[in-house]
């Protein structure tokens, strides 16, 4: 990351959780299919069956193949086709392909790239990308609406993040298992918030400390401060992990932990969302392969503006009050233009699906 910088707490006792106000439902989600791609088609149909997505919300699109990026011209055509086909009832989007995963600038802005989920939601906008561009707050950040298209004229988008049908089925099952799993549960889900010895990637530590201090009923808060480098930068061998947020170029031991269905994680680094290989850093898809349900990362150099990554205080509070994975993650990133969201969007550990 080319950076130009702008002790575990006791676990609270689990408490009964009231059923919250409804958030996004299956009937609000449109599932996007790369037309002619057998894997995308199979994944979409599996998701539809599992979640009860309306037939009218399966949208087939001519998606260019053979590259991890899509040009701005091809993206404009894709977006226009999508907008023409989407029913007004669609409030959010799920992509069932993994390629392309970013919109690559051309012409006068060849280095200005956006994650395809952010581009579909916010539109391709050179004010939102171009390496170390200053953060611009999106309208969906930390707001209470459950109808983002109706209220804000944007549809939060997420890529499932599975390259095969088998991977998709595993992830879908994980999302289903998450639903209502924390309501009156005897398990205390754990949040691990790590300040590592990598100072440039640990700029969120103040937010981590705030969440650990304030706490949330029914969630164990564990703040680890290894700024001195005297201990380990990684959380290993832990059980019942629901949230894991850190700052490292690579999290090599993520798979040693046991994650609850619905678990979310990220690491603040430059290229986690640059799929498939993150240019040698940790791809966000590795979190899913380690057993988590959602992740987020940027796909061009963001510099370490904390606004471009998930804010722990917002993410955990939103998730804990019963919002879905896609809502909680999107609402926690103030400036997501360079980012890519992946996971099972409708997972909701603290709510019964409406």
mmCIF file of N, CA, C and O in Angstrom, residues 35-74:
data_model
loop_
_atom_site.group_PDB
_atom_site.id
_atom_site.type_symbol
_atom_site.label_atom_id
_atom_site.label_comp_id
_atom_site.label_asym_id
_atom_site.label_seq_id
_atom_site.Cartn_x
_atom_site.Cartn_y
_atom_site.Cartn_z
ATOM 1 N N UNK A 35 -25.523 -13.819 -18.995
ATOM 2 C CA UNK A 35 -26.243 -14.628 -19.979
ATOM 3 C C UNK A 35 -25.275 -15.490 -20.780
ATOM 4 O O UNK A 35 -24.255 -15.005 -21.277
ATOM 5 N N UNK A 36 -25.595 -16.784 -20.878
ATOM 6 C CA UNK A 36 -24.743 -17.712 -21.604
ATOM 7 C C UNK A 36 -23.655 -18.341 -20.764
ATOM 8 O O UNK A 36 -22.953 -19.242 -21.234
ATOM 9 N N UNK A 37 -23.498 -17.924 -19.528
ATOM 10 C CA UNK A 37 -22.503 -18.486 -18.615
ATOM 11 C C UNK A 37 -23.213 -19.546 -17.762
ATOM 12 O O UNK A 37 -24.023 -19.226 -16.889
ATOM 13 N N UNK A 38 -22.900 -20.810 -18.014
ATOM 14 C CA UNK A 38 -23.605 -21.902 -17.346
ATOM 15 C C UNK A 38 -23.423 -21.868 -15.834
ATOM 16 O O UNK A 38 -24.346 -22.192 -15.082
ATOM 17 N N UNK A 39 -22.236 -21.489 -15.380
ATOM 18 C CA UNK A 39 -21.986 -21.444 -13.933
ATOM 19 C C UNK A 39 -22.797 -20.337 -13.280
ATOM 20 O O UNK A 39 -23.421 -20.538 -12.231
ATOM 21 N N UNK A 40 -22.800 -19.155 -13.876
ATOM 22 C CA UNK A 40 -23.591 -18.054 -13.345
ATOM 23 C C UNK A 40 -25.073 -18.422 -13.305
ATOM 24 O O UNK A 40 -25.765 -18.165 -12.315
ATOM 25 N N UNK A 41 -25.553 -19.052 -14.370
ATOM 26 C CA UNK A 41 -26.947 -19.471 -14.423
ATOM 27 C C UNK A 41 -27.276 -20.464 -13.306
ATOM 28 O O UNK A 41 -28.294 -20.326 -12.606
ATOM 29 N N UNK A 42 -26.415 -21.445 -13.123
ATOM 30 C CA UNK A 42 -26.658 -22.463 -12.099
ATOM 31 C C UNK A 42 -26.625 -21.865 -10.700
ATOM 32 O O UNK A 42 -27.439 -22.211 -9.829
ATOM 33 N N UNK A 43 -25.687 -20.952 -10.471
ATOM 34 C CA UNK A 43 -25.587 -20.309 -9.162
ATOM 35 C C UNK A 43 -26.836 -19.476 -8.887
ATOM 36 O O UNK A 43 -27.413 -19.512 -7.792
ATOM 37 N N UNK A 44 -27.277 -18.730 -9.890
ATOM 38 C CA UNK A 44 -28.459 -17.891 -9.711
ATOM 39 C C UNK A 44 -29.700 -18.720 -9.405
ATOM 40 O O UNK A 44 -30.496 -18.365 -8.517
ATOM 41 N N UNK A 45 -29.871 -19.824 -10.112
ATOM 42 C CA UNK A 45 -31.040 -20.664 -9.868
ATOM 43 C C UNK A 45 -30.973 -21.323 -8.491
ATOM 44 O O UNK A 45 -32.006 -21.491 -7.828
ATOM 45 N N UNK A 46 -29.774 -21.699 -8.061
ATOM 46 C CA UNK A 46 -29.617 -22.262 -6.722
ATOM 47 C C UNK A 46 -29.968 -21.225 -5.661
ATOM 48 O O UNK A 46 -30.626 -21.529 -4.647
ATOM 49 N N UNK A 47 -29.538 -19.997 -5.893
ATOM 50 C CA UNK A 47 -29.839 -18.936 -4.936
ATOM 51 C C UNK A 47 -31.328 -18.623 -4.924
ATOM 52 O O UNK A 47 -31.937 -18.432 -3.858
ATOM 53 N N UNK A 48 -31.924 -18.575 -6.105
ATOM 54 C CA UNK A 48 -33.359 -18.320 -6.182
ATOM 55 C C UNK A 48 -34.145 -19.361 -5.398
ATOM 56 O O UNK A 48 -35.057 -19.027 -4.630
ATOM 57 N N UNK A 49 -33.801 -20.626 -5.590
ATOM 58 C CA UNK A 49 -34.508 -21.711 -4.906
ATOM 59 C C UNK A 49 -34.333 -21.621 -3.396
ATOM 60 O O UNK A 49 -35.287 -21.807 -2.629
ATOM 61 N N UNK A 50 -33.113 -21.317 -2.965
ATOM 62 C CA UNK A 50 -32.834 -21.268 -1.531
ATOM 63 C C UNK A 50 -33.524 -20.091 -0.850
ATOM 64 O O UNK A 50 -34.014 -20.213 0.277
ATOM 65 N N UNK A 51 -33.571 -18.957 -1.534
ATOM 66 C CA UNK A 51 -34.044 -17.729 -0.912
ATOM 67 C C UNK A 51 -35.455 -17.310 -1.335
ATOM 68 O O UNK A 51 -36.034 -16.394 -0.763
ATOM 69 N N UNK A 52 -35.998 -17.949 -2.370
ATOM 70 C CA UNK A 52 -37.329 -17.566 -2.818
ATOM 71 C C UNK A 52 -37.348 -16.255 -3.585
ATOM 72 O O UNK A 52 -38.265 -15.436 -3.410
ATOM 73 N N UNK A 53 -36.363 -16.050 -4.434
ATOM 74 C CA UNK A 53 -36.298 -14.837 -5.244
ATOM 75 C C UNK A 53 -37.386 -14.893 -6.331
ATOM 76 O O UNK A 53 -37.534 -15.913 -7.010
ATOM 77 N N UNK A 54 -38.141 -13.834 -6.537
ATOM 78 C CA UNK A 54 -39.170 -13.846 -7.588
ATOM 79 C C UNK A 54 -38.566 -14.048 -8.977
ATOM 80 O O UNK A 54 -37.467 -13.563 -9.259
ATOM 81 N N UNK A 55 -39.307 -14.735 -9.843
ATOM 82 C CA UNK A 55 -38.824 -14.954 -11.207
ATOM 83 C C UNK A 55 -38.514 -13.642 -11.914
ATOM 84 O O UNK A 55 -37.547 -13.543 -12.672
ATOM 85 N N UNK A 56 -39.316 -12.637 -11.675
ATOM 86 C CA UNK A 56 -39.122 -11.345 -12.335
ATOM 87 C C UNK A 56 -37.846 -10.646 -11.880
ATOM 88 O O UNK A 56 -37.405 -9.677 -12.505
ATOM 89 N N UNK A 57 -37.251 -11.149 -10.807
ATOM 90 C CA UNK A 57 -36.027 -10.537 -10.276
ATOM 91 C C UNK A 57 -34.763 -11.294 -10.716
ATOM 92 O O UNK A 57 -33.678 -10.996 -10.213
ATOM 93 N N UNK A 58 -34.909 -12.264 -11.612
ATOM 94 C CA UNK A 58 -33.739 -12.875 -12.247
ATOM 95 C C UNK A 58 -33.469 -12.095 -13.530
ATOM 96 O O UNK A 58 -34.283 -12.110 -14.462
ATOM 97 N N UNK A 59 -32.331 -11.424 -13.590
ATOM 98 C CA UNK A 59 -32.029 -10.522 -14.696
ATOM 99 C C UNK A 59 -30.807 -11.041 -15.452
ATOM 100 O O UNK A 59 -29.700 -11.116 -14.894
ATOM 101 N N UNK A 60 -31.016 -11.416 -16.709
ATOM 102 C CA UNK A 60 -29.918 -11.913 -17.547
ATOM 103 C C UNK A 60 -29.334 -10.773 -18.359
ATOM 104 O O UNK A 60 -30.073 -10.021 -19.013
ATOM 105 N N UNK A 61 -28.009 -10.686 -18.332
ATOM 106 C CA UNK A 61 -27.310 -9.578 -18.971
ATOM 107 C C UNK A 61 -26.178 -10.091 -19.845
ATOM 108 O O UNK A 61 -25.557 -11.123 -19.535
ATOM 109 N N UNK A 62 -25.887 -9.367 -20.906
ATOM 110 C CA UNK A 62 -24.740 -9.684 -21.765
ATOM 111 C C UNK A 62 -23.483 -9.128 -21.092
ATOM 112 O O UNK A 62 -23.165 -7.941 -21.224
ATOM 113 N N UNK A 63 -22.799 -9.988 -20.347
ATOM 114 C CA UNK A 63 -21.613 -9.578 -19.588
ATOM 115 C C UNK A 63 -20.363 -9.986 -20.362
ATOM 116 O O UNK A 63 -20.189 -11.175 -20.658
ATOM 117 N N UNK A 64 -19.483 -9.045 -20.711
ATOM 118 C CA UNK A 64 -18.246 -9.417 -21.415
ATOM 119 C C UNK A 64 -17.446 -10.423 -20.607
ATOM 120 O O UNK A 64 -17.299 -10.287 -19.387
ATOM 121 N N UNK A 65 -16.927 -11.437 -21.270
ATOM 122 C CA UNK A 65 -16.158 -12.484 -20.593
ATOM 123 C C UNK A 65 -14.686 -12.399 -20.964
ATOM 124 O O UNK A 65 -14.299 -11.681 -21.878
ATOM 125 N N UNK A 66 -13.882 -13.167 -20.228
ATOM 126 C CA UNK A 66 -12.480 -13.314 -20.571
ATOM 127 C C UNK A 66 -11.541 -12.333 -19.923
ATOM 128 O O UNK A 66 -10.328 -12.360 -20.183
ATOM 129 N N UNK A 67 -12.044 -11.450 -19.059
ATOM 130 C CA UNK A 67 -11.180 -10.482 -18.386
ATOM 131 C C UNK A 67 -11.724 -10.201 -16.999
ATOM 132 O O UNK A 67 -12.937 -10.258 -16.763
ATOM 133 N N UNK A 68 -10.832 -9.859 -16.090
ATOM 134 C CA UNK A 68 -11.241 -9.495 -14.737
ATOM 135 C C UNK A 68 -11.773 -8.071 -14.669
ATOM 136 O O UNK A 68 -12.322 -7.667 -13.651
ATOM 137 N N UNK A 69 -11.607 -7.303 -15.743
ATOM 138 C CA UNK A 69 -12.100 -5.934 -15.774
ATOM 139 C C UNK A 69 -13.018 -5.727 -16.962
ATOM 140 O O UNK A 69 -12.987 -6.473 -17.946
ATOM 141 N N UNK A 70 -13.838 -4.699 -16.869
ATOM 142 C CA UNK A 70 -14.736 -4.308 -17.940
ATOM 143 C C UNK A 70 -14.455 -2.842 -18.250
ATOM 144 O O UNK A 70 -14.234 -2.041 -17.334
ATOM 145 N N UNK A 71 -14.441 -2.478 -19.522
ATOM 146 C CA UNK A 71 -14.167 -1.101 -19.903
ATOM 147 C C UNK A 71 -15.342 -0.212 -19.519
ATOM 148 O O UNK A 71 -16.474 -0.677 -19.307
ATOM 149 N N UNK A 72 -15.090 1.080 -19.445
ATOM 150 C CA UNK A 72 -16.162 2.008 -19.089
ATOM 151 C C UNK A 72 -17.263 2.008 -20.149
ATOM 152 O O UNK A 72 -18.449 2.137 -19.815
ATOM 153 N N UNK A 73 -16.899 1.859 -21.417
ATOM 154 C CA UNK A 73 -17.917 1.818 -22.471
ATOM 155 C C UNK A 73 -18.787 0.574 -22.347
ATOM 156 O O UNK A 73 -20.022 0.652 -22.443
ATOM 157 N N UNK A 74 -18.158 -0.588 -22.132
ATOM 158 C CA UNK A 74 -18.926 -1.822 -21.975
ATOM 159 C C UNK A 74 -19.768 -1.777 -20.703
ATOM 160 O O UNK A 74 -20.895 -2.290 -20.672
#
